[in-house]
CSV table of C-alpha atoms in Angstrom, one decimal:
chain,number,residue,atom,x,y,z
A,187,UNK,CA,0.0,61.4,176.0
A,188,UNK,CA,-3.1,60.0,177.6
A,189,UNK,CA,-5.8,60.1,174.8
A,190,UNK,CA,-8.7,59.7,177.2
A,191,UNK,CA,-7.6,62.9,178.9
A,192,UNK,CA,-7.1,64.7,175.6
A,193,UNK,CA,-10.5,63.8,174.3
A,194,UNK,CA,-12.4,64.6,177.4
A,195,UNK,CA,-13.4,61.2,178.7
A,196,UNK,CA,-16.7,59.3,178.5
A,197,UNK,CA,-18.8,62.4,179.3
A,198,UNK,CA,-18.1,64.4,176.2
A,199,UNK,CA,-21.4,63.7,174.5
A,200,UNK,CA,-23.3,64.6,177.7
A,201,UNK,CA,-21.5,67.9,178.0
A,202,UNK,CA,-22.2,68.7,174.4
A,203,UNK,CA,-25.8,68.0,175.1
A,204,UNK,CA,-25.6,70.4,178.1
A,205,UNK,CA,-24.1,73.1,175.8
A,206,UNK,CA,-27.0,72.7,173.3
A,207,UNK,CA,-29.6,72.8,176.0
A,208,UNK,CA,-28.1,76.0,177.5
A,209,UNK,CA,-28.0,77.6,174.1
A,210,UNK,CA,-31.6,76.6,173.4
A,211,UNK,CA,-32.7,78.2,176.7
A,212,UNK,CA,-30.8,81.3,175.8
A,213,UNK,CA,-32.6,81.6,172.5
A,214,UNK,CA,-35.9,81.3,174.4
A,215,UNK,CA,-34.9,84.1,176.8
A,216,UNK,CA,-33.9,86.2,173.8
A,217,UNK,CA,-37.2,85.6,172.1
A,218,UNK,CA,-39.0,86.7,175.3
A,219,UNK,CA,-37.0,89.9,175.6
A,220,UNK,CA,-39.9,92.1,174.5
A,221,UNK,CA,-42.5,90.7,176.9
A,222,UNK,CA,-42.2,93.1,179.7
A,223,UNK,CA,-45.3,91.6,181.4
A,224,UNK,CA,-44.2,88.0,181.3
A,225,UNK,CA,-43.8,87.6,185.1
A,226,UNK,CA,-46.2,84.8,185.7
A,227,UNK,CA,-45.4,82.1,188.2
A,228,UNK,CA,-44.7,78.7,186.5
A,229,UNK,CA,-47.2,76.0,187.3
A,230,UNK,CA,-46.5,72.9,189.2
A,231,UNK,CA,-44.2,72.4,192.1
A,232,UNK,CA,-41.9,75.3,192.9
A,233,UNK,CA,-40.9,74.3,196.4
A,234,UNK,CA,-37.5,75.1,197.7
A,235,UNK,CA,-35.4,72.1,196.6
A,236,UNK,CA,-33.5,72.1,199.8
A,237,UNK,CA,-30.2,73.6,201.0
A,238,UNK,CA,-27.4,73.6,198.5
A,239,UNK,CA,-23.9,72.4,199.5
A,240,UNK,CA,-21.6,75.1,200.7
A,241,UNK,CA,-18.3,74.0,199.0
A,242,UNK,CA,-15.9,76.4,200.6
A,243,UNK,CA,-16.6,75.8,204.2
A,244,UNK,CA,-18.1,79.2,204.5
A,245,UNK,CA,-21.4,80.0,206.1
A,246,UNK,CA,-24.5,80.6,204.1
A,247,UNK,CA,-24.6,84.3,203.6
A,248,UNK,CA,-28.3,84.4,204.6
A,249,UNK,CA,-29.4,88.0,204.7
A,250,UNK,CA,-32.9,89.5,204.4
A,251,UNK,CA,-35.1,88.6,201.5
A,252,UNK,CA,-35.8,91.4,199.0
A,253,UNK,CA,-38.8,90.8,196.9
A,254,UNK,CA,-37.9,93.5,194.3
A,255,UNK,CA,-36.5,93.0,190.8
A,256,UNK,CA,-32.9,93.4,192.2
A,257,UNK,CA,-31.0,93.6,189.0
A,258,UNK,CA,-27.3,94.2,189.4
A,259,UNK,CA,-25.7,97.5,188.6
A,260,UNK,CA,-22.2,97.2,187.1
A,261,UNK,CA,-20.3,95.0,184.8
A,262,UNK,CA,-19.6,91.2,184.6
A,263,UNK,CA,-16.3,89.6,183.7
A,264,UNK,CA,-16.5,89.1,180.0
A,265,UNK,CA,-15.5,85.6,178.7
A,266,UNK,CA,-15.0,85.7,174.9
A,267,UNK,CA,-14.5,81.9,175.0
A,268,UNK,CA,-13.2,79.2,177.3
A,269,UNK,CA,-9.7,80.6,176.9
A,270,UNK,CA,-10.7,83.9,178.4
A,271,UNK,CA,-10.3,82.4,181.9
A,272,UNK,CA,-6.5,82.4,181.6
A,273,UNK,CA,-6.3,86.1,180.8
A,274,UNK,CA,-8.8,87.0,183.6
A,275,UNK,CA,-8.1,84.7,186.5
A,276,UNK,CA,-4.8,83.9,188.1
A,277,UNK,CA,-6.4,81.1,190.0
A,278,UNK,CA,-9.7,79.3,189.4
A,279,UNK,CA,-11.1,76.2,191.0
A,280,UNK,CA,-14.7,74.9,190.5
A,281,UNK,CA,-16.6,71.6,190.9
A,282,UNK,CA,-19.3,70.3,188.6
A,283,UNK,CA,-21.7,67.5,189.3
A,284,UNK,CA,-24.8,66.2,187.5
A,285,UNK,CA,-27.4,63.5,187.8
A,286,UNK,CA,-28.7,62.8,184.3
A,287,UNK,CA,-31.1,59.9,183.5
A,288,UNK,CA,-30.0,58.2,186.6
A,289,UNK,CA,-26.3,58.5,185.9
A,290,UNK,CA,-24.0,60.6,188.0
A,291,UNK,CA,-20.9,62.5,186.9
A,292,UNK,CA,-18.6,64.8,188.7
A,293,UNK,CA,-15.3,66.5,188.2
A,294,UNK,CA,-13.2,69.3,189.7
A,295,UNK,CA,-11.2,71.8,187.6
A,296,UNK,CA,-8.4,74.1,188.8
A,297,UNK,CA,-5.7,76.2,187.3
A,298,UNK,CA,-2.9,78.3,188.9
A,299,UNK,CA,-0.7,80.8,187.3
A,300,UNK,CA,3.0,79.9,187.7
A,301,UNK,CA,5.1,82.4,185.7
A,302,UNK,CA,5.5,83.9,182.3
A,303,UNK,CA,8.1,83.0,179.7
A,304,UNK,CA,8.9,83.4,176.0
A,305,UNK,CA,7.7,80.5,173.8
A,306,UNK,CA,8.9,79.9,170.3
A,307,UNK,CA,6.4,78.1,168.1
A,308,UNK,CA,5.1,77.6,164.5
A,309,UNK,CA,1.4,78.1,163.8
A,310,UNK,CA,-0.2,78.0,160.3
A,311,UNK,CA,3.4,77.7,158.9
A,312,UNK,CA,4.5,81.0,160.5
A,313,UNK,CA,7.1,81.3,163.2
A,314,UNK,CA,6.3,83.2,166.4
A,315,UNK,CA,7.9,84.1,169.6
A,316,UNK,CA,5.5,85.2,172.3
A,317,UNK,CA,5.6,86.0,176.0
A,318,UNK,CA,3.1,83.5,177.4
A,319,UNK,CA,1.5,83.0,180.8
A,320,UNK,CA,2.4,79.5,182.3
A,321,UNK,CA,-0.4,77.7,184.1
A,322,UNK,CA,-0.6,74.4,185.9
A,323,UNK,CA,-4.1,72.8,185.4
A,324,UNK,CA,-5.5,69.9,187.4
A,325,UNK,CA,-8.6,67.8,186.5
A,326,UNK,CA,-9.9,65.4,189.2
A,327,UNK,CA,-12.4,62.9,187.7
A,328,UNK,CA,-13.3,59.3,188.0
A,329,UNK,CA,-11.1,58.8,191.0
A,330,UNK,CA,-7.9,60.1,189.3
A,331,UNK,CA,-6.2,63.5,189.1
A,332,UNK,CA,-4.5,64.6,185.9
A,333,UNK,CA,-1.9,67.4,185.9
A,334,UNK,CA,-1.4,69.5,182.8
A,335,UNK,CA,0.5,72.6,181.8
A,336,UNK,CA,-0.4,75.3,179.3
A,337,UNK,CA,1.2,78.4,178.1
A,338,UNK,CA,-1.2,81.1,176.9
A,339,UNK,CA,-0.3,84.2,174.9
A,340,UNK,CA,-1.9,87.7,175.3
A,341,UNK,CA,-4.4,86.8,172.5
A,342,UNK,CA,-5.7,83.9,174.5
A,343,UNK,CA,-4.1,81.2,172.3
A,344,UNK,CA,-2.5,78.1,173.8
A,345,UNK,CA,1.0,78.1,172.3
A,346,UNK,CA,2.4,75.2,174.3
A,347,UNK,CA,0.7,72.5,176.3
A,348,UNK,CA,1.3,69.0,177.7
A,349,UNK,CA,2.3,66.9,180.7
A,350,UNK,CA,5.0,64.5,181.8
A,351,UNK,CA,4.2,62.4,178.7
A,352,UNK,CA,5.2,65.1,176.3
A,353,UNK,CA,4.6,68.7,175.2
A,354,UNK,CA,3.3,70.2,172.0
A,355,UNK,CA,3.7,73.7,170.6
A,356,UNK,CA,2.0,75.8,167.9
A,357,UNK,CA,-0.7,74.1,165.9
A,358,UNK,CA,-0.6,70.9,168.0
A,359,UNK,CA,-0.8,72.7,171.4
A,360,UNK,CA,-4.6,73.3,171.2
A,361,UNK,CA,-5.2,69.6,170.2
A,362,UNK,CA,-3.2,68.4,173.2
A,363,UNK,CA,-5.1,70.7,175.5
A,364,UNK,CA,-8.6,69.9,174.1
A,365,UNK,CA,-9.7,67.6,176.9
A,366,UNK,CA,-8.6,70.1,179.6
A,367,UNK,CA,-10.3,73.1,178.0
A,368,UNK,CA,-13.4,71.1,177.4
A,369,UNK,CA,-13.9,70.9,181.2
A,370,UNK,CA,-14.4,74.7,181.2
A,371,UNK,CA,-17.6,74.6,179.2
A,372,UNK,CA,-20.1,74.6,182.2
A,373,UNK,CA,-18.3,77.6,183.7
A,374,UNK,CA,-17.9,79.5,180.5
A,375,UNK,CA,-21.3,78.9,179.0
A,376,UNK,CA,-23.3,80.1,182.0
A,377,UNK,CA,-21.2,83.2,182.5
A,378,UNK,CA,-21.3,84.0,178.8
A,379,UNK,CA,-25.0,83.4,178.2
A,380,UNK,CA,-26.8,84.7,181.3
A,381,UNK,CA,-25.0,87.8,182.4
A,382,UNK,CA,-27.3,90.2,180.6
A,383,UNK,CA,-30.4,88.8,182.4
A,384,UNK,CA,-29.0,90.0,185.7
A,385,UNK,CA,-28.5,93.6,184.6
A,386,UNK,CA,-31.2,96.2,184.5
A,387,UNK,CA,-30.8,96.4,180.7
A,388,UNK,CA,-31.6,92.8,180.3
A,389,UNK,CA,-33.9,92.2,183.3
A,390,UNK,CA,-35.4,89.2,184.9
A,391,UNK,CA,-39.0,90.0,184.0
A,392,UNK,CA,-38.2,90.7,180.4
A,393,UNK,CA,-36.6,87.3,180.1
A,394,UNK,CA,-39.4,85.4,181.9
A,395,UNK,CA,-37.5,84.8,185.1
A,396,UNK,CA,-39.6,84.8,188.3
A,397,UNK,CA,-37.4,85.7,191.3
A,398,UNK,CA,-38.6,83.7,194.2
A,399,UNK,CA,-35.9,84.6,196.7
A,400,UNK,CA,-33.0,87.1,196.9
A,401,UNK,CA,-30.5,87.6,199.7
A,402,UNK,CA,-27.1,89.1,200.1
A,403,UNK,CA,-24.0,88.1,202.2
A,404,UNK,CA,-20.3,87.6,201.9
A,405,UNK,CA,-17.8,84.8,201.1
A,406,UNK,CA,-14.1,84.3,200.6
A,407,UNK,CA,-13.0,82.9,197.3
A,408,UNK,CA,-9.3,83.1,198.0
A,409,UNK,CA,-8.5,86.8,198.4
A,410,UNK,CA,-10.8,88.0,201.2
A,411,UNK,CA,-14.5,88.4,201.8
A,412,UNK,CA,-16.5,89.7,198.9
A,413,UNK,CA,-20.2,90.5,198.5
A,414,UNK,CA,-22.4,87.8,197.1
A,415,UNK,CA,-26.0,87.9,195.8
A,416,UNK,CA,-28.1,84.7,196.1
A,417,UNK,CA,-31.2,84.1,194.0
A,418,UNK,CA,-33.8,81.4,193.6
A,419,UNK,CA,-35.6,81.5,190.2
A,420,UNK,CA,-38.4,79.6,188.4
A,421,UNK,CA,-38.7,80.2,184.6
A,422,UNK,CA,-42.1,81.1,183.2
A,423,UNK,CA,-42.0,78.4,180.6
A,424,UNK,CA,-40.9,75.4,182.7
A,425,UNK,CA,-41.2,73.9,186.2
A,426,UNK,CA,-37.4,73.8,186.5
A,427,UNK,CA,-36.0,75.6,189.5
A,428,UNK,CA,-32.6,77.2,189.7
A,429,UNK,CA,-30.4,78.5,192.5
A,430,UNK,CA,-27.9,81.2,191.6
A,431,UNK,CA,-25.0,83.0,193.3
A,432,UNK,CA,-23.2,86.0,192.0
A,433,UNK,CA,-20.0,87.5,193.5
A,434,UNK,CA,-18.6,90.9,193.1
A,435,UNK,CA,-14.8,90.6,192.9
A,436,UNK,CA,-12.6,93.6,192.1
A,437,UNK,CA,-15.6,95.6,191.0
A,438,UNK,CA,-17.0,93.1,188.5
A,439,UNK,CA,-19.5,90.3,188.8
A,440,UNK,CA,-19.0,86.5,188.2
A,441,UNK,CA,-21.3,83.6,188.8
A,442,UNK,CA,-19.9,81.5,191.6
A,443,UNK,CA,-22.7,78.9,192.1
A,444,UNK,CA,-25.7,77.6,190.1
A,445,UNK,CA,-27.9,74.6,190.7
A,446,UNK,CA,-30.6,73.5,188.2
A,447,UNK,CA,-33.3,71.0,189.2
A,448,UNK,CA,-35.3,69.9,186.1
A,449,UNK,CA,-38.8,68.7,185.9
A,450,UNK,CA,-37.7,65.1,185.3
A,451,UNK,CA,-35.5,65.2,188.4
A,452,UNK,CA,-32.2,65.7,186.6
A,453,UNK,CA,-29.8,68.0,188.5
A,454,UNK,CA,-26.8,70.0,187.4
A,455,UNK,CA,-24.7,72.0,189.8
A,456,UNK,CA,-21.5,74.1,189.6
A,457,UNK,CA,-19.8,75.9,192.5
A,458,UNK,CA,-16.6,78.0,192.7
A,459,UNK,CA,-14.1,77.0,195.3
A,460,UNK,CA,-11.5,79.7,194.5
A,461,UNK,CA,-11.3,82.5,192.0
A,462,UNK,CA,-8.6,85.2,192.0
A,463,UNK,CA,-8.3,87.7,189.2
A,464,UNK,CA,-5.0,89.1,187.9
């Protein structure tokens, strides 16, 4: 099996750094949770960084600006870990790109549910036989596309995984899928860390988020038009600017686009091309 694909390629350290930065920012928002009056506008340049790319060929939802707090009422899709995507979403496709210290990186992740079947495997020296969801996963990166398969049981555990070079079951399945699952970190981390901020219980002002713009519209992520909320934020403790889009799909929210422009000029962006829940 291709070890570069398993180990996540040359960008692994950079993605780990991304994870640490996000967790650090989350700790800062948590610390600011009690400062209800922390709504000051950050200093420095807070200009609109320009239009963001519309990945799905759909029109910008536009809409009218709403200067209020505009927290969302309802629930988000809950991702316990990266593996949560397989129990929640029949299809998922997103693109991630970043400019960090002058270096560019980009990849596209997608998975599609194929069928379900019983998989026999041994894990921690115990034999199991589970009905598992069968997915095809594609990673497009560095000019190449890798195709992978994974079988995931109801507990969210990969019990079989591999590609044309070979398949592994049980204890070795997770190792063989590591490089694939690693690509889910940008999608998983932002949906796990920031959902509370967008609800009335968490609140933008309590977390030091200054809402610059807010509009509503609709987009199609693969199963018909759904309502989307678009925001532009600036945090009270930094000059960074972030664009955010939230979609309501089947009665629950999920982040479908975010773009962060840091003070140093570094940029990170993720946008959803397709997302279809089970």
